[in-house]
Amino acid sequence: MATSSHSKLDASLAENSTASGMMPGAGLSAAPFKSDDIDDIDFSARRDSLLEETVANPNTGKGKYASICICCFMVAFGGFVFGWDTGTISGFVNQTDWIRRFGSRHTDGTYYLSKVRMGLVVSIFNIGCAIGGVVLSKIGDVYGRRVGLISVVLIYVVGIIIQIASIDKWYQYFIGRIISGLGVGGIAVLSPMLISEVSPKEMRGAMVSAYQLMITCGIFLGYCTNFGTKNYTNSVQWRVPLGLCFAWALFMIGGMLFVPESPRYLVEKGKIEEARRSLARINKTPVDHGFTHQELDIIIADVEEMRAAGEASWAEIFSPRGKMLHRTIMGIMIQSLQQLTGDNYFFYYGTVVFKAVGMSDSFETSIVFGVVNFFCTTLSLYTVDKFGRRKCLLWGCVGMVCCYVVYASVGVKRLYTYNGTSSKGAGNCMICFACFYIFCFATTWAPIAYVIISETFPLRIKSKAMSIASAANWIWGFLISFFTPFITGAIGFNYGYVFMGCMVFAFFYVFFFVPETKGLTLEEVNEMYLENVLPWKSSNWLPPQKRGSDYDADELAHDNTPAWKRLFWKAESYTTSKETTQ
């Protein structure tokens, strides 16, 4: 079987070399097809012909993906770098030495941090991330995902050096925050991208979710570090947590030496043998095994199709061709709605609730939420591939809406009495629902937003589209973190109703626009989009090589049911359903 598959690969390469005017063996490094010839080439048929005889992965044991899982966690550690910053900066703005150095001074000699300055220092990081995600992610396309990650981590280190060297000028610290944000923005695009391209399809959702798990781990340990340094009276309060960033950066760079490069990137650059070795390592199969060749055949066919269309431009991600506009808008919406779930609202305003029940130390309250957030996120490694993307997002919306109704209503009506005292019972109720909200968010929207954008876009525009979607997340993060102190000061707990409305909208958006991609390869996801499968029927979609004689592809692309009934409509299962076929 290996020999047969290998022969097909060589024949495919020779055929494509001839079609593009190349010498046989030149592979994918030549110029793309002429645009006039694109419509004459049926790449989908060519890819399907390579899979006439499907080869199963010979590894069936529980530990067959252990090594690649470890590699994915090393890549996901980039999320820890981001989480560490989030966890530590929330404590820095309450540290006495930090406020004395970078805050303002009252006439009576006391120091304070104005809402504007605090908002700028904290939230400008998100603007840096948005710019870094768009600009620096290009490094991953040119030099490879691993080199790209190492480069952006080094940029992050430069920003940390500027911050830690700050003496008493808040704008120096401000500049350092922007530069470190550039690096983290690049990490936020390249890390999920590399994970999605090296992880097996059966575990891709869980592995990309590990990025969010690392974020929550970084936040939690950042809280703990702030708690440990709060009793110092000098710059140890904030310079020690900042100094530890160097250790995390070194660990990240060192981990990249053990991670396989993206086989899709290698094929795009014409490095076929390196791609074959990378796939063999990912799937834990011999280099010359039929399964390795089969996976490589699929990637080659997909990359050739992308090359035939020429070099991707920024305008292409907004083109209706291939449903690119639909995908781009969906990526932007999912990333925006992840911020509009209002998780930062809970972390910001939670301190007030804890004070109502007698816990006045903001560092302690942060640790409580951090623990709940971290351990709930670990569950997402199971839920995302067990229940699928759509189900998790939809039920996450339902759960968070319920939490907001109780949390905001109790906060508005019951937390404070007419004489200004707080109700301990109301406070305990709000804390309970705040933790339940974190459970709903951490197991659904927190990780799956990254999963969705990492597997939605084809290779040729992936970095561009992912960077735009991530930029939307960062911009909303900036707006929410900057304006939340002002909004909560004006309307208090009524702010929760705003996020509740966003979650109601998110439910309908996911139902009508987000397809199910559980269990599909990245190439199969692209093919599903090209077939115009309706999102609420997408769980029954099957790739061509797995379809039976009674499979009706046209049925999945049309629905005459009234829109309001579709919410209560259950897709009919085919005799060759995805579950039974796989």
Coordinates of C-alpha atoms in Angstrom, one line a residue:
M1 CA 0.0 0.0 0.0
A2 CA 2.9 2.3 0.8
T3 CA 4.4 1.8 -2.6
S4 CA 1.1 2.4 -4.4
S5 CA 0.4 5.6 -2.5
H6 CA 4.0 6.8 -3.1
S7 CA 3.6 6.1 -6.8
K8 CA 0.4 8.2 -6.8
L9 CA 2.2 11.0 -5.1
D10 CA 5.1 10.9 -7.6
A11 CA 2.6 10.8 -10.5
S12 CA 0.7 13.7 -9.0
L13 CA 3.8 15.8 -8.7
A14 CA 4.9 14.9 -12.2
E15 CA 1.5 15.7 -13.6
N16 CA 1.3 19.0 -11.8
S17 CA 4.9 19.9 -12.8
T18 CA 4.0 19.3 -16.5
A19 CA 0.7 21.3 -16.1
S20 CA 2.6 24.3 -14.7
G21 CA 5.4 24.2 -17.2
M22 CA 7.9 22.8 -14.7
M23 CA 10.5 20.1 -15.1
P24 CA 9.4 16.9 -13.4
G25 CA 10.6 16.8 -9.8
A26 CA 10.5 20.5 -9.4
G27 CA 7.6 20.1 -7.0
L28 CA 5.7 23.1 -5.6
S29 CA 8.5 25.6 -5.7
A30 CA 7.6 26.9 -9.2
A31 CA 5.3 29.7 -10.2
P32 CA 1.6 29.2 -9.9
F33 CA -0.7 28.2 -12.7
K34 CA -2.0 30.9 -15.1
S35 CA -5.3 32.2 -14.1
D36 CA -6.9 31.2 -17.4
D37 CA -6.1 27.5 -16.7
I38 CA -7.5 27.4 -13.2
D39 CA -11.1 26.6 -14.2
D40 CA -9.9 23.6 -16.3
I41 CA -8.3 21.9 -13.3
D42 CA -10.5 19.8 -11.0
F43 CA -8.4 19.8 -7.8
S44 CA -11.2 18.2 -5.7
A45 CA -11.4 15.3 -8.1
R46 CA -7.7 14.9 -8.1
R47 CA -7.6 14.9 -4.3
D48 CA -10.5 12.4 -4.2
S49 CA -8.7 10.1 -6.6
L50 CA -5.7 10.0 -4.3
L51 CA -8.0 8.7 -1.6
E52 CA -9.7 5.9 -3.5
E53 CA -8.0 3.4 -1.2
T54 CA -8.0 4.9 2.3
V55 CA -5.2 3.9 4.6
A56 CA -5.9 3.8 8.3
N57 CA -3.5 5.1 10.9
P58 CA -1.7 1.9 12.1
N59 CA -1.4 3.3 15.7
T60 CA -4.4 2.6 17.8
G61 CA -3.1 2.6 21.3
K62 CA -4.0 5.2 23.9
G63 CA -0.6 6.7 23.8
K64 CA -0.3 7.0 20.0
Y65 CA -0.3 10.8 20.1
A66 CA 1.5 11.3 23.4
S67 CA 4.6 12.9 21.8
I68 CA 2.7 15.3 19.5
C69 CA 0.5 16.3 22.5
I70 CA 3.6 17.3 24.4
C71 CA 4.8 19.3 21.4
C72 CA 1.4 21.0 21.1
F73 CA 1.5 22.0 24.8
M74 CA 4.9 23.5 24.2
V75 CA 3.5 25.6 21.5
A76 CA 0.4 26.4 23.6
F77 CA 2.8 27.8 26.3
G78 CA 2.6 31.0 24.3
G79 CA -0.8 31.4 25.9
F80 CA 0.9 31.3 29.3
V81 CA 3.0 34.3 28.3
F82 CA -0.2 36.2 27.6
G83 CA -2.0 35.0 30.7
W84 CA 1.0 35.9 32.9
D85 CA 0.8 39.5 31.7
T86 CA -2.9 39.7 32.3
G87 CA -2.6 38.2 35.8
T88 CA 0.3 40.4 36.9
I89 CA -0.8 43.8 35.5
S90 CA -4.1 43.5 37.4
G91 CA -2.1 43.4 40.6
F92 CA 0.5 46.0 39.6
V93 CA -2.0 48.7 39.5
N94 CA -2.8 48.0 43.1
Q95 CA 0.8 47.7 44.3
T96 CA 1.9 50.7 46.5
D97 CA 5.4 51.0 44.9
W98 CA 4.0 50.9 41.4
I99 CA 1.4 53.6 42.2
R100 CA 4.1 55.7 43.8
R101 CA 6.3 55.5 40.8
F102 CA 3.8 55.8 38.0
G103 CA 0.8 57.4 39.5
S104 CA -0.1 61.0 40.4
R105 CA 0.1 62.8 43.7
H106 CA -2.6 64.4 45.8
T107 CA -2.0 67.8 47.5
D108 CA -1.9 65.9 50.8
G109 CA 1.1 63.8 49.6
T110 CA -0.8 60.6 48.9
Y111 CA -0.4 58.8 45.6
Y112 CA -3.2 57.6 43.4
L113 CA -3.8 56.2 39.9
S114 CA -6.3 58.0 37.8
K115 CA -8.9 56.0 35.9
V116 CA -7.6 57.3 32.6
R117 CA -3.9 56.5 33.3
M118 CA -4.8 53.1 34.7
G119 CA -7.0 52.4 31.7
L120 CA -4.3 53.4 29.2
V121 CA -1.5 51.4 30.9
V122 CA -3.6 48.3 31.2
S123 CA -5.5 48.4 27.9
I124 CA -2.8 49.7 25.5
F125 CA -1.3 46.2 25.6
N126 CA -4.4 45.1 23.6
I127 CA -3.6 47.7 20.9
G128 CA -0.1 46.4 20.7
C129 CA -1.4 42.9 20.4
A130 CA -3.8 43.9 17.6
I131 CA -1.0 45.5 15.6
G132 CA 1.4 42.6 16.3
G133 CA -1.1 40.0 15.2
V134 CA -1.6 41.7 11.8
V135 CA 2.0 42.7 11.1
L136 CA 4.2 40.1 12.8
S137 CA 2.2 37.0 11.8
K138 CA 3.7 37.4 8.3
I139 CA 7.0 36.1 9.7
G140 CA 5.3 32.7 10.1
D141 CA 4.4 32.7 6.4
V142 CA 7.9 33.6 5.2
Y143 CA 10.2 31.8 7.6
G144 CA 8.0 29.1 9.1
R145 CA 5.7 28.9 12.2
R146 CA 8.5 28.0 14.6
V147 CA 10.9 30.7 13.5
G148 CA 7.9 33.1 13.6
L149 CA 7.1 32.2 17.2
I150 CA 10.7 32.5 18.3
S151 CA 10.9 36.0 16.7
V152 CA 7.8 37.4 18.3
V153 CA 8.8 36.0 21.7
L154 CA 12.1 38.0 21.4
I155 CA 10.1 41.1 20.6
Y156 CA 8.0 40.4 23.7
V157 CA 11.3 40.2 25.7
V158 CA 12.3 43.7 24.5
G159 CA 9.1 45.1 25.8
I160 CA 9.6 43.5 29.2
I161 CA 13.1 45.0 29.4
I162 CA 11.7 48.4 28.8
Q163 CA 9.1 47.9 31.5
I164 CA 11.4 46.5 34.1
A165 CA 13.9 49.3 33.5
S166 CA 11.3 52.0 34.1
I167 CA 12.1 54.2 37.2
D168 CA 9.3 56.8 37.5
K169 CA 8.1 57.7 34.0
W170 CA 4.7 56.1 33.3
Y171 CA 5.0 56.7 29.6
Q172 CA 8.2 54.6 29.5
Y173 CA 6.3 51.7 31.0
F174 CA 3.5 52.5 28.6
I175 CA 5.8 52.1 25.6
G176 CA 7.1 48.8 27.0
R177 CA 3.5 47.6 27.3
I178 CA 2.9 48.4 23.6
I179 CA 6.1 46.5 22.4
S180 CA 5.4 43.5 24.6
G181 CA 1.9 43.6 23.2
L182 CA 3.3 43.4 19.7
G183 CA 5.0 40.1 20.6
V184 CA 2.0 38.6 22.3
G185 CA -0.2 39.5 19.3
G186 CA 2.1 37.6 17.1
I187 CA 2.0 34.6 19.5
A188 CA -1.8 34.7 19.6
V189 CA -1.9 34.1 15.8
L190 CA 1.0 31.8 15.3
S191 CA 0.5 29.5 18.3
P192 CA -3.0 28.3 17.5
M193 CA -2.1 28.2 13.8
L194 CA 0.9 25.9 14.4
I195 CA -1.1 23.7 16.8
S196 CA -3.9 23.3 14.3
E197 CA -1.5 22.3 11.5
V198 CA 0.5 19.7 13.4
S199 CA -2.2 18.1 15.7
P200 CA -4.2 15.1 14.5
K201 CA -7.7 15.8 13.4
E202 CA -9.1 13.7 16.3
M203 CA -7.5 15.9 18.8
R204 CA -7.2 19.3 17.1
G205 CA -9.9 20.9 19.1
A206 CA -8.4 19.8 22.4
M207 CA -4.9 20.8 21.4
V208 CA -5.9 24.3 20.3
S209 CA -7.9 24.6 23.5
A210 CA -4.7 24.0 25.4
Y211 CA -3.7 27.5 24.3
Q212 CA -6.6 28.9 26.3
L213 CA -5.7 26.5 29.2
M214 CA -2.2 28.0 29.3
I215 CA -3.7 31.5 29.3
T216 CA -5.7 30.7 32.4
C217 CA -2.7 29.0 34.0
G218 CA -0.7 32.1 33.4
I219 CA -3.4 34.3 34.9
F220 CA -3.7 32.1 38.0
L221 CA 0.0 31.9 38.7
G222 CA 0.3 35.7 38.0
Y223 CA -2.3 36.3 40.7
C224 CA -0.4 34.0 43.1
T225 CA 2.9 35.8 42.4
N226 CA 1.3 39.2 43.1
F227 CA -0.1 37.8 46.3
G228 CA 3.4 36.7 47.3
T229 CA 5.1 40.0 46.6
K230 CA 2.4 42.4 47.9
N231 CA 3.9 42.8 51.4
Y232 CA 7.2 44.2 50.0
T233 CA 7.5 48.0 50.1
N234 CA 9.9 48.4 47.2
S235 CA 10.0 47.5 43.5
V236 CA 10.2 43.8 44.3
Q237 CA 6.4 44.0 44.3
W238 CA 6.4 44.3 40.5
R239 CA 9.9 43.7 39.2
V240 CA 10.1 40.1 40.3
P241 CA 6.9 39.1 38.4
L242 CA 8.2 41.0 35.4
G243 CA 11.6 39.3 35.7
L244 CA 10.0 35.9 35.6
C245 CA 8.8 36.7 32.1
F246 CA 12.4 36.0 30.9
A247 CA 12.2 32.5 32.2
W248 CA 8.9 31.9 30.4
A249 CA 10.3 33.3 27.2
L250 CA 13.4 31.0 27.4
F251 CA 11.1 28.0 28.0
M252 CA 9.0 29.0 25.0
I253 CA 12.1 29.4 22.7
G254 CA 13.6 26.1 23.9
G255 CA 10.3 24.3 23.3
M256 CA 10.3 25.3 19.7
L257 CA 13.4 23.3 19.1
F258 CA 11.4 20.1 19.8
V259 CA 8.3 20.9 17.8
P260 CA 7.8 19.7 14.2
E261 CA 7.3 22.4 11.6
S262 CA 3.9 22.7 10.0
P263 CA 3.8 20.1 7.1
R264 CA 1.4 22.4 5.3
Y265 CA 3.9 25.3 5.4
L266 CA 6.7 22.9 4.3
V267 CA 4.6 21.7 1.3
E268 CA 3.8 25.3 0.4
K269 CA 7.6 26.0 0.3
G270 CA 8.3 22.9 -1.8
K271 CA 10.0 21.0 1.0
I272 CA 8.2 17.7 0.3
E273 CA 10.6 15.4 2.1
E274 CA 10.7 17.5 5.2
A275 CA 6.9 17.6 5.2
R276 CA 6.8 13.8 4.9
R277 CA 9.1 13.5 8.0
S278 CA 7.0 16.0 9.9
L279 CA 3.8 14.1 9.1
A280 CA 5.4 10.8 10.1
R281 CA 6.4 12.4 13.5
I282 CA 3.0 13.9 14.0
N283 CA 1.1 10.6 13.3
K284 CA 3.8 8.4 14.8
T285 CA 4.1 6.4 11.6
P286 CA 7.1 5.4 9.5
V287 CA 8.2 7.9 6.8
D288 CA 7.4 5.4 4.0
H289 CA 4.1 4.2 5.4
G290 CA 1.0 4.4 3.3
F291 CA -0.9 6.6 5.8
T292 CA 2.0 9.1 5.8
H293 CA 1.9 9.3 2.0
Q294 CA -1.9 9.6 2.0
E295 CA -1.9 12.5 4.4
L296 CA 0.9 14.2 2.3
D297 CA -1.1 13.6 -0.9
I298 CA -4.1 15.5 0.5
I299 CA -2.0 18.4 1.7
I300 CA -0.2 18.6 -1.7
A301 CA -3.4 18.6 -3.6
D302 CA -4.8 21.3 -1.4
V303 CA -1.7 23.5 -1.6
E304 CA -1.6 23.1 -5.4
E305 CA -5.2 24.3 -5.5
M306 CA -4.2 27.4 -3.5
R307 CA -1.2 28.0 -5.6
A308 CA -3.2 27.8 -8.8
A309 CA -5.1 30.9 -7.6
G310 CA -1.9 32.9 -7.2
E311 CA -0.5 34.8 -4.2
A312 CA -3.2 35.8 -1.7
S313 CA -3.9 39.5 -1.2
W314 CA -5.5 41.2 1.7
A315 CA -8.5 41.9 -0.6
E316 CA -9.0 38.2 -1.1
I317 CA -10.1 37.6 2.6
F318 CA -13.1 39.9 1.8
S319 CA -13.9 38.2 -1.5
P320 CA -17.2 36.2 -1.8
R321 CA -15.3 33.5 -3.8
G322 CA -14.9 30.3 -1.9
K323 CA -17.0 31.9 0.9
M324 CA -14.0 33.8 2.1
L325 CA -16.0 36.9 3.1
H326 CA -18.4 34.7 5.1
R327 CA -15.4 33.0 6.8
T328 CA -13.7 36.3 7.6
I329 CA -16.8 37.9 9.0
M330 CA -17.4 34.8 11.1
G331 CA -13.9 34.8 12.5
I332 CA -14.2 38.5 13.4
M333 CA -17.6 38.0 15.0
I334 CA -16.6 34.9 17.0
Q335 CA -13.5 36.7 18.3
S336 CA -15.4 39.9 19.1
L337 CA -18.2 38.0 20.8
Q338 CA -15.6 36.1 23.0
Q339 CA -14.7 39.5 24.5
L340 CA -18.4 40.6 24.6
T341 CA -19.2 37.6 26.8
G342 CA -18.1 40.0 29.5
D343 CA -15.6 37.8 31.3
N344 CA -13.4 40.8 32.1
Y345 CA -16.5 42.4 33.7
F346 CA -16.6 39.6 36.3
F347 CA -12.9 39.8 37.0
Y348 CA -13.1 43.6 37.4
Y349 CA -16.3 43.9 39.4
G350 CA -15.9 40.7 41.4
T351 CA -13.9 42.5 44.0
V352 CA -16.9 44.6 45.0
V353 CA -19.0 41.5 45.5
F354 CA -16.4 39.8 47.6
K355 CA -16.1 42.9 49.8
A356 CA -19.8 42.6 50.5
V357 CA -19.2 39.2 52.1
G358 CA -16.2 40.3 54.1
M359 CA -13.3 39.4 51.8
S360 CA -11.7 42.8 51.2
D361 CA -8.2 41.8 49.9
S362 CA -8.4 42.2 46.1
F363 CA -5.4 39.8 45.7
E364 CA -7.3 37.0 47.4
T365 CA -10.4 37.5 45.3
S366 CA -8.3 37.4 42.2
I367 CA -6.9 34.0 43.2
V368 CA -10.4 32.6 43.9
F369 CA -11.6 33.5 40.4
G370 CA -8.2 32.4 38.9
V371 CA -8.5 28.9 40.4
V372 CA -12.1 28.4 39.2
N373 CA -11.1 29.7 35.7
F374 CA -8.1 27.4 35.4
F375 CA -9.7 24.2 36.5
C376 CA -12.9 24.8 34.5
T377 CA -10.7 25.4 31.4
T378 CA -9.2 21.9 31.8
L379 CA -12.6 20.5 31.1
S380 CA -12.7 22.1 27.7
L381 CA -9.9 19.7 26.5
Y382 CA -12.6 17.1 26.7
T383 CA -15.8 19.0 25.8
V384 CA -14.6 20.6 22.5
D385 CA -14.0 17.3 20.7
K386 CA -16.6 15.3 22.6
F387 CA -19.6 17.6 21.9
G388 CA -18.4 19.6 19.0
R389 CA -17.9 23.4 18.4
R390 CA -21.5 24.4 17.8
K391 CA -23.0 22.6 20.7
C392 CA -20.5 24.0 23.1
L393 CA -20.9 27.6 21.9
L394 CA -24.7 27.4 21.9
W395 CA -25.0 25.9 25.4
G396 CA -22.3 28.3 26.6
C397 CA -24.5 31.2 25.5
V398 CA -27.5 29.7 27.3
G399 CA -25.6 29.2 30.5
M400 CA -24.0 32.7 30.5
V401 CA -27.4 34.4 29.8
C402 CA -28.9 32.6 32.9
C403 CA -25.9 33.7 35.0
Y404 CA -26.2 37.3 33.9
V405 CA -29.9 37.5 34.6
V406 CA -29.3 36.4 38.2
Y407 CA -26.0 38.1 38.8
A408 CA -27.1 41.5 37.5
S409 CA -30.6 41.4 39.0
V410 CA -29.3 40.5 42.5
G411 CA -26.6 43.1 42.2
V412 CA -29.1 45.8 41.3
K413 CA -31.9 44.9 43.7
R414 CA -30.5 43.0 46.6
L415 CA -26.7 43.5 47.2
Y416 CA -27.1 46.9 49.0
T417 CA -29.9 47.9 51.3
Y418 CA -31.4 51.4 51.6
N419 CA -29.1 52.4 54.4
G420 CA -26.0 51.5 52.3
T421 CA -25.1 48.2 54.1
S422 CA -24.4 45.1 52.0
S423 CA -26.3 41.8 52.1
K424 CA -24.1 38.9 52.7
G425 CA -26.7 36.5 51.4
A426 CA -27.0 38.4 48.1
G427 CA -23.2 38.5 47.9
N428 CA -22.9 34.8 48.3
C429 CA -25.5 34.2 45.6
M430 CA -23.6 36.5 43.2
I431 CA -20.3 34.8 43.9
C432 CA -22.0 31.4 43.2
F433 CA -23.3 32.5 39.9
A434 CA -20.1 34.3 39.0
C435 CA -18.3 31.0 39.4
F436 CA -20.9 29.2 37.4
Y437 CA -20.5 31.9 34.7
I438 CA -16.8 31.2 34.6
F439 CA -17.5 27.5 34.2
C440 CA -19.8 28.2 31.2
F441 CA -17.2 30.6 29.7
A442 CA -14.1 28.5 30.3
T443 CA -15.5 25.3 28.9
T444 CA -17.0 26.9 25.8
W445 CA -16.3 30.3 24.4
A446 CA -12.9 30.8 26.0
P447 CA -11.0 28.1 24.0
I448 CA -13.4 27.4 21.1
A449 CA -13.0 31.0 19.7
Y450 CA -9.4 30.1 19.0
V451 CA -10.3 26.6 17.7
I452 CA -12.8 28.1 15.2
I453 CA -10.4 30.6 13.6
S454 CA -7.5 28.2 13.5
E455 CA -9.4 25.7 11.4
T456 CA -11.7 27.9 9.3
F457 CA -9.3 29.4 6.7
P458 CA -7.4 27.8 3.9
L459 CA -3.6 27.9 4.1
R460 CA -2.9 30.6 1.6
I461 CA -4.8 33.3 3.5
K462 CA -4.7 31.7 7.0
S463 CA -2.3 34.1 8.7
K464 CA -4.0 37.2 7.2
A465 CA -7.5 36.1 8.1
M466 CA -6.5 34.9 11.6
S467 CA -4.6 38.1 12.3
I468 CA -7.7 40.2 11.4
A469 CA -10.0 38.1 13.5
S470 CA -7.5 38.2 16.5
A471 CA -7.2 42.0 16.0
A472 CA -11.0 42.3 16.5
N473 CA -10.6 40.4 19.8
W474 CA -7.8 42.7 21.0
I475 CA -9.6 45.9 20.0
W476 CA -12.7 44.8 21.9
G477 CA -10.5 43.9 24.8
F478 CA -9.0 47.4 24.8
L479 CA -12.4 49.1 24.7
I480 CA -13.9 46.9 27.5
S481 CA -10.9 47.2 29.8
F482 CA -10.6 50.9 29.3
F483 CA -14.2 51.9 29.6
T484 CA -15.4 49.4 32.2
P485 CA -14.3 51.5 35.2
F486 CA -16.3 54.5 33.8
I487 CA -19.4 52.4 32.8
T488 CA -19.6 50.5 36.1
G489 CA -19.2 53.8 37.9
A490 CA -22.3 55.2 36.1
I491 CA -24.7 52.2 35.9
G492 CA -23.2 49.7 38.3
F493 CA -24.5 46.1 38.0
N494 CA -26.8 47.1 35.1
Y495 CA -23.7 46.6 33.0
G496 CA -24.4 42.9 33.2
Y497 CA -27.5 43.3 31.1
V498 CA -25.5 44.7 28.3
F499 CA -23.4 41.5 28.1
M500 CA -26.5 39.4 28.5
G501 CA -27.9 41.0 25.3
C502 CA -24.6 40.2 23.5
M503 CA -24.9 36.6 24.5
V504 CA -28.5 36.4 23.2
F505 CA -27.2 37.7 19.9
A506 CA -24.3 35.3 19.9
F507 CA -26.6 32.3 20.3
F508 CA -28.5 33.2 17.1
Y509 CA -25.3 34.1 15.2
V510 CA -23.7 30.8 16.0
F511 CA -26.8 28.8 15.1
F512 CA -27.2 30.4 11.7
F513 CA -23.6 31.1 10.7
V514 CA -21.1 28.7 12.4
P515 CA -20.7 25.2 11.0
E516 CA -19.6 22.1 12.9
T517 CA -15.9 21.1 12.1
K518 CA -15.4 18.4 14.7
G519 CA -13.4 15.4 13.4
L520 CA -12.5 17.0 10.0
T521 CA -9.1 17.6 8.6
L522 CA -8.3 21.2 7.6
E523 CA -8.6 20.3 4.0
E524 CA -12.1 18.7 4.6
V525 CA -13.2 21.9 6.4
N526 CA -12.3 23.9 3.4
E527 CA -14.2 21.5 1.1
M528 CA -17.3 21.7 3.3
Y529 CA -17.4 25.5 2.9
L530 CA -17.0 25.1 -0.8
E531 CA -20.1 22.9 -0.9
N532 CA -22.2 25.6 0.8
V533 CA -23.3 23.3 3.6
L534 CA -25.8 25.0 5.9
P535 CA -24.4 25.4 9.4
W536 CA -27.3 23.8 11.2
K537 CA -26.9 20.7 8.9
S538 CA -23.1 20.7 8.9
S539 CA -22.9 17.9 11.6
N540 CA -24.1 15.4 9.0
W541 CA -21.6 16.5 6.3
L542 CA -19.2 13.8 5.2
P543 CA -16.0 14.1 3.1
P544 CA -16.4 12.5 -0.4
Q545 CA -14.3 9.4 0.3
K546 CA -16.6 8.5 3.2
R547 CA -20.0 8.9 1.5
G548 CA -22.4 6.1 0.8
S549 CA -24.7 5.6 -2.1
D550 CA -27.6 7.2 -0.3
Y551 CA -25.7 10.4 0.7
D552 CA -27.4 13.5 -0.6
A553 CA -25.0 16.4 -0.6
D554 CA -27.5 18.8 -2.1
E555 CA -29.9 18.3 0.8
L556 CA -27.3 19.8 3.2
A557 CA -27.1 23.0 1.1
H558 CA -30.8 23.8 1.1
D559 CA -33.5 24.2 3.7
N560 CA -37.1 25.5 3.0
T561 CA -38.0 25.4 6.7
P562 CA -39.0 28.8 8.1
A563 CA -36.1 30.5 9.9
W564 CA -37.9 30.5 13.3
K565 CA -38.5 26.8 13.1
R566 CA -34.9 25.9 12.4
L567 CA -34.0 26.6 16.0
F568 CA -36.1 23.6 17.0
W569 CA -35.3 21.5 14.0
K570 CA -33.2 18.4 14.4
A571 CA -31.1 17.3 11.4
E572 CA -32.1 14.0 10.1
S573 CA -29.3 11.4 10.4
Y574 CA -28.2 9.6 7.3
T575 CA -27.4 5.9 7.3
T576 CA -23.9 6.9 6.6
S577 CA -23.7 9.5 9.3
K578 CA -20.4 10.9 10.5
E579 CA -20.5 9.0 13.7
T580 CA -21.0 5.6 12.2
T581 CA -18.6 6.2 9.3
Q582 CA -15.8 7.3 11.6

